[in-house]
Coordinates of C-alpha atoms in Angstrom, one line a residue:
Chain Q
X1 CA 10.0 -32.7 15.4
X2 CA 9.4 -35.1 18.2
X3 CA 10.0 -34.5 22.1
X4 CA 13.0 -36.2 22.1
X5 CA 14.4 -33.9 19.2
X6 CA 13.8 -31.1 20.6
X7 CA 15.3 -32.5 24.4
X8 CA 18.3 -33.6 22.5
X9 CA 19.1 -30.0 20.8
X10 CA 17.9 -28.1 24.0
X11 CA 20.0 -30.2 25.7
X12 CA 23.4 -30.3 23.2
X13 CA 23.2 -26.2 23.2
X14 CA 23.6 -26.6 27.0
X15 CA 26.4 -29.0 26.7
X16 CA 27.9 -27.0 23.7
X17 CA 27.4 -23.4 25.1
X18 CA 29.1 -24.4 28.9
X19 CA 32.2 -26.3 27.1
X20 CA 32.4 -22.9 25.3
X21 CA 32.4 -21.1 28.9
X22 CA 34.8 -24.0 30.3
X23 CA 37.7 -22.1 27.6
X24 CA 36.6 -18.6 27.7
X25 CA 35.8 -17.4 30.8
X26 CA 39.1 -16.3 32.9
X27 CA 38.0 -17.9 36.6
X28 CA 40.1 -20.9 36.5
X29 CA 37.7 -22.5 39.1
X30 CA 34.7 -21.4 37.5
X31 CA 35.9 -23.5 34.5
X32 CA 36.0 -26.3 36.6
X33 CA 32.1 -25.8 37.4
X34 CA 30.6 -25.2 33.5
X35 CA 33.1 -28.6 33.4
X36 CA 30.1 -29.8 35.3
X37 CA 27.6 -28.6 33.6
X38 CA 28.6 -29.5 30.3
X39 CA 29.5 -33.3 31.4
X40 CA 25.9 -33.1 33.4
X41 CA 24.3 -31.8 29.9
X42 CA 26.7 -34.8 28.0
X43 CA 24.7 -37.3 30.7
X44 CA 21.4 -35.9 29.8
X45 CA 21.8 -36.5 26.5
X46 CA 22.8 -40.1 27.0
X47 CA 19.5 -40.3 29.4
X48 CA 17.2 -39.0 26.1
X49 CA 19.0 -41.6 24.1
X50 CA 17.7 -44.4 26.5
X51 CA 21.1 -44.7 27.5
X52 CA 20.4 -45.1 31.1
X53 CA 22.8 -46.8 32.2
X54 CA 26.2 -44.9 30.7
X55 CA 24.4 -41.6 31.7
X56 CA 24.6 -42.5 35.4
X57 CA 28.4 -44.1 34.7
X58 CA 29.1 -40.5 33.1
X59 CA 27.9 -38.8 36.0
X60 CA 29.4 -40.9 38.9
X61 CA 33.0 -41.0 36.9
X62 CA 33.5 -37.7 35.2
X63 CA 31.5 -35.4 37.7
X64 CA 31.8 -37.5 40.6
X65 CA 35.0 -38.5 40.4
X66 CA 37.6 -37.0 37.3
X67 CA 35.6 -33.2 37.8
X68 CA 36.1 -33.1 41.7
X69 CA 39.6 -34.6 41.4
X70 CA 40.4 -32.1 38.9
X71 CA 38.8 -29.1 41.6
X72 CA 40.2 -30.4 44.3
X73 CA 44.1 -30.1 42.3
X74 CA 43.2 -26.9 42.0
X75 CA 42.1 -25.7 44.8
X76 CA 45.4 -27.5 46.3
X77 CA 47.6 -25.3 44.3
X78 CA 46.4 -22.1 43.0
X79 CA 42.7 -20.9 43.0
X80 CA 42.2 -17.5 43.6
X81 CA 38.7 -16.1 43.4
X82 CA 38.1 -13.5 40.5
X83 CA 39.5 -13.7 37.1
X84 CA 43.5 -14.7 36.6
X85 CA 44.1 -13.3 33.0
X86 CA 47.4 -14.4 33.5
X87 CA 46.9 -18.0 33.4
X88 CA 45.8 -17.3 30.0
X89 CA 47.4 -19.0 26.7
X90 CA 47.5 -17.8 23.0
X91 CA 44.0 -18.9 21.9
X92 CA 44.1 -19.3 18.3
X93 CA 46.3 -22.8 18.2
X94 CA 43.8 -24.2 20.9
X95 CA 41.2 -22.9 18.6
X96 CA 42.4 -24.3 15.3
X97 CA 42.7 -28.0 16.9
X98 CA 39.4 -27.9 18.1
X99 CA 37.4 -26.3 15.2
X100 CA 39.7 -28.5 13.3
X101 CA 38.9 -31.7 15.3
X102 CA 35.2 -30.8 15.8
X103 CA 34.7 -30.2 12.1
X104 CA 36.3 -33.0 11.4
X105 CA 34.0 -35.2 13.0
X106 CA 30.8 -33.9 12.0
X107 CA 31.6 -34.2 8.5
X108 CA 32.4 -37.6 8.5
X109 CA 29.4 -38.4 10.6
X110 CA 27.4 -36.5 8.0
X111 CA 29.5 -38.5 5.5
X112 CA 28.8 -41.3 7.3
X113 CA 25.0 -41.5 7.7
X114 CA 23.7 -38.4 5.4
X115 CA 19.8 -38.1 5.9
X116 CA 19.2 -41.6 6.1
X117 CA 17.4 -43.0 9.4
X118 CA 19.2 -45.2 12.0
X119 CA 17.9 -48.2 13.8
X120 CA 17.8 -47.3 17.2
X121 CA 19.1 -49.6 19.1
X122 CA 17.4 -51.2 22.5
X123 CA 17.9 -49.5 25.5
X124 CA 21.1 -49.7 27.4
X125 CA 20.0 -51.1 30.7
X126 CA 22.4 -52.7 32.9
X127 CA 21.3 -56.3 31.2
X128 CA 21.6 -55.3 27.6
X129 CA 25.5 -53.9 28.4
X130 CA 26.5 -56.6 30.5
X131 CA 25.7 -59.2 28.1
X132 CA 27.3 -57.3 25.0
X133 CA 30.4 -56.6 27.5
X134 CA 31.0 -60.2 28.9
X135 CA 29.9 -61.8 25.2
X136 CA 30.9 -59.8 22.2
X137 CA 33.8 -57.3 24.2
X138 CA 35.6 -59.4 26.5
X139 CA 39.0 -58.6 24.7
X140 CA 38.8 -55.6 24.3
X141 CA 37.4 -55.3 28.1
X142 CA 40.1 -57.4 29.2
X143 CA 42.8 -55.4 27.6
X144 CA 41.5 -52.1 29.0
X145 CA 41.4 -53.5 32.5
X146 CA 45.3 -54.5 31.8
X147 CA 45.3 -50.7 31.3
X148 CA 44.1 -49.7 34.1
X149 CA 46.2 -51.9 36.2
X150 CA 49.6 -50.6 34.6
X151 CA 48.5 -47.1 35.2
X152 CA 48.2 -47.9 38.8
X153 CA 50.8 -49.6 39.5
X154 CA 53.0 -46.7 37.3
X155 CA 51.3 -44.1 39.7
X156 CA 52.4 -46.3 42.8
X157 CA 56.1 -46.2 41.5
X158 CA 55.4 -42.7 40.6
X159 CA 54.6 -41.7 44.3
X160 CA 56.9 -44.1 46.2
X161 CA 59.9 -41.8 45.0
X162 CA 63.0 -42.7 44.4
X163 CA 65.3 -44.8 46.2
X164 CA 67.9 -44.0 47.6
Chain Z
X1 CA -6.8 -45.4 31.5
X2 CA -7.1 -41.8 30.2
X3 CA -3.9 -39.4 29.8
X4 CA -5.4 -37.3 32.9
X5 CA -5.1 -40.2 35.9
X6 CA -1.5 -40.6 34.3
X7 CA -0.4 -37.2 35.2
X8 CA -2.6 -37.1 38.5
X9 CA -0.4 -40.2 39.4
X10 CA 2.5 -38.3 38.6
X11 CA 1.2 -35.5 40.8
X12 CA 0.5 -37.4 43.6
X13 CA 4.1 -39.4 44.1
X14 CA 5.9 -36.3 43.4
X15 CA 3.8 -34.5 46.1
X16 CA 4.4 -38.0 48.3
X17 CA 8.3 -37.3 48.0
X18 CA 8.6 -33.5 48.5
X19 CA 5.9 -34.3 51.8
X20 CA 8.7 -37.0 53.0
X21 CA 11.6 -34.3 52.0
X22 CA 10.3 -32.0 54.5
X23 CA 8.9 -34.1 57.3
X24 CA 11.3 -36.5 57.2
X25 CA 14.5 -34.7 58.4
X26 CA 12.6 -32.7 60.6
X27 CA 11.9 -35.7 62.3
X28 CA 14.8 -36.5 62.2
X29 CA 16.3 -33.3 63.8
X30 CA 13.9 -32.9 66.4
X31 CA 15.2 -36.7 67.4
X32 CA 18.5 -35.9 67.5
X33 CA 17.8 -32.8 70.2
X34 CA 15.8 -35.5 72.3
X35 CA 17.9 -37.8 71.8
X36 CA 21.4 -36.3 72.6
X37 CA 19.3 -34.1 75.5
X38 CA 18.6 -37.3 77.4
X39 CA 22.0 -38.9 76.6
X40 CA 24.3 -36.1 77.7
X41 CA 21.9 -34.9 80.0
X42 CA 21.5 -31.2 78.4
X43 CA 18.7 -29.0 80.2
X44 CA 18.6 -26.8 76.8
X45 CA 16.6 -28.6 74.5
X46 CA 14.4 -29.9 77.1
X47 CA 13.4 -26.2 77.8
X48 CA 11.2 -24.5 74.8
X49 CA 7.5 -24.8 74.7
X50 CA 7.4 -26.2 78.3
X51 CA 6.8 -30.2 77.5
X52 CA 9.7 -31.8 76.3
X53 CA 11.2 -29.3 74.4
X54 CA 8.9 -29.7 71.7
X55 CA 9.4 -26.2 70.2
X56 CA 13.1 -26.1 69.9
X57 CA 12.8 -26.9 66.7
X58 CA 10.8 -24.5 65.1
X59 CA 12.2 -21.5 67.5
X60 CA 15.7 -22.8 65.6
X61 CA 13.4 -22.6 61.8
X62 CA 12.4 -19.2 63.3
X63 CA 15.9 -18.2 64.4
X64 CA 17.7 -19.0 61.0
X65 CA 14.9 -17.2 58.9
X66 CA 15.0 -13.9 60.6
X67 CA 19.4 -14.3 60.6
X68 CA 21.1 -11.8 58.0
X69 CA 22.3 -12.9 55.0
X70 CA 25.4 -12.1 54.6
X71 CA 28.2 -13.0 51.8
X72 CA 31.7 -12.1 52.5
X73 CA 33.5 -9.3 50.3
X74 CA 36.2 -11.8 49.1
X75 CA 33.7 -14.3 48.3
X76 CA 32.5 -15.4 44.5
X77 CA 29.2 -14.9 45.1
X78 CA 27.6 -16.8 42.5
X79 CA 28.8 -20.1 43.5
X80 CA 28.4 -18.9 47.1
X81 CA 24.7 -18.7 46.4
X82 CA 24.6 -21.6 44.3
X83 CA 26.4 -24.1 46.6
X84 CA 23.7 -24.7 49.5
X85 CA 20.6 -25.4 46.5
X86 CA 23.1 -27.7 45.3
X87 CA 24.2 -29.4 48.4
X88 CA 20.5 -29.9 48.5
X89 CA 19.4 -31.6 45.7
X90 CA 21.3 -35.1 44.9
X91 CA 19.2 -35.9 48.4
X92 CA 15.9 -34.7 46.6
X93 CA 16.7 -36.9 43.7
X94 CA 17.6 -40.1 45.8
X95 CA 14.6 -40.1 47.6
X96 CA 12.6 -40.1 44.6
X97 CA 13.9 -44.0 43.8
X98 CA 13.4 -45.4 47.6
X99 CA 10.8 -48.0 47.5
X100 CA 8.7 -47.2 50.8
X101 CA 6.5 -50.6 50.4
X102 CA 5.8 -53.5 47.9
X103 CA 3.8 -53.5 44.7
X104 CA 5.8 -50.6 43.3
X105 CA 5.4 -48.1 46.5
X106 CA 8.0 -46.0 45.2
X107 CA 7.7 -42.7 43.4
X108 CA 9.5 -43.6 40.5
X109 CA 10.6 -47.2 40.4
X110 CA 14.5 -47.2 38.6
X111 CA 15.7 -50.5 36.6
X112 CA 19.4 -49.2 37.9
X113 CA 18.0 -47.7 41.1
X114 CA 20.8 -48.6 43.3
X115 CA 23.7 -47.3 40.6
X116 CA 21.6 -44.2 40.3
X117 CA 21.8 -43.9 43.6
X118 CA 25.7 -43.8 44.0
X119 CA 26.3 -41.6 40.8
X120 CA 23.5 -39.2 42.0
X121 CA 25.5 -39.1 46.1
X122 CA 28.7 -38.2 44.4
X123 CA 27.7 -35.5 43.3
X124 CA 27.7 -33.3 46.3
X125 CA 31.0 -33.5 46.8
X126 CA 30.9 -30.7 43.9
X127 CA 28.7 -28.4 46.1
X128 CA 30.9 -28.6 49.2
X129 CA 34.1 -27.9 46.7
X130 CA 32.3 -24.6 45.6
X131 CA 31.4 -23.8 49.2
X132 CA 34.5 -24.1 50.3
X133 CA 36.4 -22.3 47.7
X134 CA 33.9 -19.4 46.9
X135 CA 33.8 -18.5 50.4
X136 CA 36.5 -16.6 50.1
X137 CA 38.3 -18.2 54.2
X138 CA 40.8 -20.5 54.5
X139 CA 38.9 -22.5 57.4
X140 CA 36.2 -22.8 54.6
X141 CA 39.1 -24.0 51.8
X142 CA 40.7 -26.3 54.4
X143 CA 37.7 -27.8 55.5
X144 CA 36.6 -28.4 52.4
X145 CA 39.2 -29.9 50.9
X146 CA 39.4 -32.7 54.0
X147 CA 36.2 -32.5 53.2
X148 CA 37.0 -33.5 49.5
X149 CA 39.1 -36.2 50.6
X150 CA 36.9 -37.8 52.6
X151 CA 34.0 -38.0 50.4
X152 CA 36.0 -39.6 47.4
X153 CA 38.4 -42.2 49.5
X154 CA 35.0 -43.1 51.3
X155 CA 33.1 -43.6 48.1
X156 CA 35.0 -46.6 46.9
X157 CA 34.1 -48.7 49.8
X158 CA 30.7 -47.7 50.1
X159 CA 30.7 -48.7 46.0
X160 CA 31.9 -52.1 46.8
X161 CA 29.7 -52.9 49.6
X162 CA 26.4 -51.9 47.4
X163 CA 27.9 -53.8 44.4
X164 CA 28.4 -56.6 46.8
X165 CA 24.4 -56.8 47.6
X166 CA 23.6 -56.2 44.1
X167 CA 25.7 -59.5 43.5
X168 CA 23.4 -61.5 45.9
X169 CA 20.0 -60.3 44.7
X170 CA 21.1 -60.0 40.6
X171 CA 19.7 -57.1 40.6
X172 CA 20.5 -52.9 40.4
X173 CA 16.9 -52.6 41.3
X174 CA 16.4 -51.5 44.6
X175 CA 12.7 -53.2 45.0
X176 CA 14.2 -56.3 43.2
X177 CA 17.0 -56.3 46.0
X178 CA 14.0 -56.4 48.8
X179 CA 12.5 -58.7 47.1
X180 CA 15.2 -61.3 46.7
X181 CA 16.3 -60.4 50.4
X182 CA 15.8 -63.3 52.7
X183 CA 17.0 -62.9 56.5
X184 CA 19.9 -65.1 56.7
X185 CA 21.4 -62.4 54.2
X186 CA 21.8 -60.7 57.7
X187 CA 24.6 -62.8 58.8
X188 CA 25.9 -63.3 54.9
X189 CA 26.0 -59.7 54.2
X190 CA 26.8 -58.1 57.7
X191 CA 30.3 -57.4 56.8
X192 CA 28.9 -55.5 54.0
X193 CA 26.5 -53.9 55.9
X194 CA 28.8 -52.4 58.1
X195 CA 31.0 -51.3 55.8
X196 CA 28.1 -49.1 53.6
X197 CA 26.7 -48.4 57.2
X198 CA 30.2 -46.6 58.2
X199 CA 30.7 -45.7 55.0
X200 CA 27.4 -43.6 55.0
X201 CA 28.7 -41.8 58.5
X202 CA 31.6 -40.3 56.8
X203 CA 29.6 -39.4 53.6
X204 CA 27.8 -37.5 56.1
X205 CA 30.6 -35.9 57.5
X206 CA 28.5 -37.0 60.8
X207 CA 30.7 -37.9 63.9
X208 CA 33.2 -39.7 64.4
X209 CA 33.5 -38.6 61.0
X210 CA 33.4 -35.4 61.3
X211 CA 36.9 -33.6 60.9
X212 CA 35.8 -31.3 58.1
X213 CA 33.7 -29.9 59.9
X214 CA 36.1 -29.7 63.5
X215 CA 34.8 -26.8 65.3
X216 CA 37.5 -27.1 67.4
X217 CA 40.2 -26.7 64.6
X218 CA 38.3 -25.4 62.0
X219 CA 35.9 -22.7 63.1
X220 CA 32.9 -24.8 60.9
X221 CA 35.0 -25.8 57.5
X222 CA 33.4 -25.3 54.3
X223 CA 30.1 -23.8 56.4
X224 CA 31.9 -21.0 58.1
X225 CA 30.7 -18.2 56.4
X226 CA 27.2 -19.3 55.4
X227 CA 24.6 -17.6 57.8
X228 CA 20.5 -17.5 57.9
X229 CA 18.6 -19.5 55.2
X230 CA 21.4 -21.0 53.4
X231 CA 23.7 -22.3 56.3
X232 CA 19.7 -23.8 57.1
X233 CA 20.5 -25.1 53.5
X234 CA 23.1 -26.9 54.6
X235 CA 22.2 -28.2 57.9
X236 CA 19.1 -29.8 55.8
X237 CA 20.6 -31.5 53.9
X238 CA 22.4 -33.1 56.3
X239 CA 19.6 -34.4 57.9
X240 CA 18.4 -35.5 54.7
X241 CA 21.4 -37.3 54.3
X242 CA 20.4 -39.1 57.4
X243 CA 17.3 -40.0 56.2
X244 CA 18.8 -40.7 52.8
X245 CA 21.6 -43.4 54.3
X246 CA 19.4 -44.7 56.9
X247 CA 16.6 -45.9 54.4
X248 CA 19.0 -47.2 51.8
X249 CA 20.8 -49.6 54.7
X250 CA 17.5 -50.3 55.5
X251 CA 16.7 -51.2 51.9
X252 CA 19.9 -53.0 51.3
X253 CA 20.7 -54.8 54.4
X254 CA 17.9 -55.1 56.4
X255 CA 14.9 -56.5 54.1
X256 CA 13.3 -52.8 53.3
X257 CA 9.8 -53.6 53.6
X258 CA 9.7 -57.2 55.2
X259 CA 8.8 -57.7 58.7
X260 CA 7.8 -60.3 61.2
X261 CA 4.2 -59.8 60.3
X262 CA 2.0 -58.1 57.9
X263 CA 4.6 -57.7 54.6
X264 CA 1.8 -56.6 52.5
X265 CA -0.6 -54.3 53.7
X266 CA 2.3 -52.6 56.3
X267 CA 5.3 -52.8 54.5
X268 CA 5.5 -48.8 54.5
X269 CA 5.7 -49.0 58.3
X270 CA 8.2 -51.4 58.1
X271 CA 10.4 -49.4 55.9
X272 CA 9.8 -46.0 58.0
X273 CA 10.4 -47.8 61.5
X274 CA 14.0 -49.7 60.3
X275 CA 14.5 -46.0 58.7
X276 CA 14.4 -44.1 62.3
X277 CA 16.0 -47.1 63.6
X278 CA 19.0 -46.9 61.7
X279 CA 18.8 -42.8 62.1
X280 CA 18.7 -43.4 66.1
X281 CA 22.0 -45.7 65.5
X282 CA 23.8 -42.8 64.0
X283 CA 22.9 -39.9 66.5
X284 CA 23.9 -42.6 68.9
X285 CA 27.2 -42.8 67.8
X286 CA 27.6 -38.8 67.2
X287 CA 27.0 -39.1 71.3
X288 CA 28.8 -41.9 72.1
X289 CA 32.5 -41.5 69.9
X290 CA 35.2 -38.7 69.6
X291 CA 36.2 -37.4 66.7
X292 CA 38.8 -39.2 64.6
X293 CA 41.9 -37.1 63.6
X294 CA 42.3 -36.5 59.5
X295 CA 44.9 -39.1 59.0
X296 CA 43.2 -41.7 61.4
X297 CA 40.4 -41.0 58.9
X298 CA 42.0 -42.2 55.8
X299 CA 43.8 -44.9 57.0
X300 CA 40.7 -46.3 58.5
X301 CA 39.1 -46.0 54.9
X302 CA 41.6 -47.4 53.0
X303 CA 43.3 -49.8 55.5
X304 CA 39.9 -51.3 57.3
X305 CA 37.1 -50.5 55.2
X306 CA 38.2 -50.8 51.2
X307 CA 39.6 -54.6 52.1
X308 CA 36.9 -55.9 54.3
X309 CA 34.5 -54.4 51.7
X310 CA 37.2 -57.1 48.8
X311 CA 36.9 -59.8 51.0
X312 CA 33.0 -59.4 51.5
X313 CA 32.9 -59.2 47.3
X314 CA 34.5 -62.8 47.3
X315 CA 32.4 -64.2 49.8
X316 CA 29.2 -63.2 48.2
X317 CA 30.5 -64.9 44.9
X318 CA 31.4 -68.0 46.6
X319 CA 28.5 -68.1 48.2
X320 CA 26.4 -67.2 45.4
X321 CA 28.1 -69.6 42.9
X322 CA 28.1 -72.4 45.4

């Protein structure tokens, strides 16, 4: 077992074992924060992977931006401090689609790959993505910034009301 | 070379950042007292250890350590705790990738330094969500969530202006952006630079920015209830902060380590005196402006900053391509 084996499982346990606290523990602001932790443990991962630059894009976008957002909603609403068992849903349909979904996907990447070594790839610095982006992805870029643009312009009409 | 000088190198840069971590803002801080003291003409910090004021300072170090520490009854008092450490650390982190001087003067050079930087800024908006919340006030909750607001409208220009030096130099390096700076980028990028510049204020939550905080309105905001060490916590890394936004205009805008003479062999100076230059500039203007109401806050943002920082993107590309 190298370093980076080790890194990677120390680091997945972290990410695994806060996503677990995000559903179980009954401080609905306190999820928000193992949110964090988990997505900062997701990043980390990325980072051991030589991922550099999608770790940093995970961190400014889902903890920076989507996590805060998401806190802030919150605490706009209701947040109390202590535990709010009454926010709480029947568990076991949450827990069948993500078992279900989980499972799912490790078995087919074990299908997938079995034992058998992968090439790892170059690192992801900024140069490396940008060229596969702007060479090999440009539709599929394109499209998603289409996306992005309806969404925005839906969540203008959204807020703007309506008429009368 | 052996696997001992490696880790001795390692040693010494990490010993070089935590030395500027704790001198720096300091430095800082005791400016700011002398500063605003001669501005405003305050007797106060003039006062302690008879010349100058020089021990205000540490009689303030000395005053916060022997404080109580005390966390409210309706607080959560994990986060409480947590909240200052992490309010701290994106700073620690950032200072880690400034390049002080040429020749790879930098604790730990980054190939995407300047988009580690942003990510790394953003996250501290986290740690003044969970002090607001956890302190269990609604001053705290309010100020924190202008706070909030602030911090992510004010992100987006401050993205663009960076991305729009980045565009200039080709480079997420922040030594390759010195090195590819030239002095008429002054004039090029100035829009730019005033836009990251003002940006930076209101990441700061310094005046004029400074309406979560509004100790008129809001007793302290998301600080309220933080005493002793930890509200020390907090006050650090605001003047980390400081440091933090002063030396990254400095390494963005204004050339980093060139100078009228000597690049080479004082480049470090260079860097440390635009730093303190640019600090000066925003204790200045925490003398010299009011504080701007909430709404006056966001519409600057979105209505001044967020387009001037478009229009400065287009001009860098024209420029660049022509």
């Amino acid at each position: 077992m190298t370093v980076t084996d080790i890194l990677l499982l120390a680091l997945g346990a972290v990410a695994a074992g806060s996503a677990l606290r995000v559903v179980t523990t009954t401080h609905i602001v306190r999820a928000g924060l193992w949110l964090v932790v988990a997505l900062g443990a997701m990043a980390a991962c990325y980072l051991v992977l030589t991922a550099e630059l999608v770790a940093w894009v995970q961190v400014l976008i889902y903890v920076g931006a989507v996590v805060v957002l998401l806190l802030f909603a919150t605490m706009l609403t209701r947040a109390p401090i202590g535990p709010s068992p009454e926010l709480d849903r029947a568990r076991f349909p949450a827990a069948l689609i993500g078992l279900g979904s989980g499972g799912g996907l490790a078995a087919l990447f074990i299908f997938g790959y079995r034992w058998g070594k992968a090439e790892l790839a170059a690192p992801g610095t900024a140069g490396v993505l940008g060229k596969e982006i702007f060479s090999g992805w440009v539709l599929p870029f394109e499209v998603l910034s289409i996306l992005l643009l309806a969404a925005l312009v839906g969540a203008i009409v959204v807020s703007r009301g309506e008429r009368s | 070379m052996g696997a001992a000088p490696v880790i001795l190198d390692i040693a010494i840069r990490l010993a070089a950042v935590l030395v500027a971590f704790l001198t720096l803002p300091l430095i800082v801080g005791q400016m700011e007292h002398k500063v605003m003291a001669h501005m405003q003409g305050r007797l106060g910090p003039m006062y302690a250890g008879a010349f100058h004021g020089w021990a205000q300072l540490i009689a303030d170090g000395v005053k916060f350590v022997q404080k109580e520490e005390i966390v409210p009854d309706a607080a959560d008092r994990r986060v409480f705790r947590l909240a200052p450490i992490l309010a701290l650390l994106p700073y620690l982190l950032i200072l880690m990738v400034i390049p002080l001087g040429p020749d790879g003067l930098v604790a730990q050079g980054l190939d995407i330094g300047l988009f580690f930087v942003l990510a790394v800024m953003g996250v501290g908006v986290v740690a003044v969500l969970m002090a607001a919340w956890s302190s269990g006030s609604k001053y705290s909750l309010l100020g924190g969530l202008r706070a909030a607001a602030q911090l992510l409208g004010y992100e987006l220009p401050l993205v663009l202006s960076a991305a729009s030096v980045a565009m200039a130099a080709g480079t997420l390096s922040l030594s390759g952006i010195v090195e590819a700076w030239q002095p008429w980028w002054l004039a090029w990028q100035l829009p730019a630079l005033f836009v990251f510049f003002t940006a930076g204020l209101a990441e700061l939550r310094r005046p004029p920015f400074d309406a979560p905080i509004a100790d008129s309105e809001l007793v302290f905001g998301y600080m309220t209830e933080y005493t002793g060490l930890r509200f020390a916590f907090f006050l650090l890394a605001e003047y980390v902060g400081i440091v933090v936004i002063s030396a990254l205009t400095t390494v963005l805008f204004l050339g980093g380590w060139k100078g009228p003479f000597l690049d080479d062999s004082l480049g470090w100076a260079w860097t440390l005196l635009k730093t303190m230059a640019v600090a000066f500039v925003i204790i200045w203007l925490r003398v010299a402006y009011p504080r701007l109401r909430e709404d006056q806050i966001q519409r600057f943002c979105w209505l001044g900053l967020v387009p001037l920082a478009l229009a400065q993107l287009v001009l860098t590309a024209v420029v660049k391509v022509a």
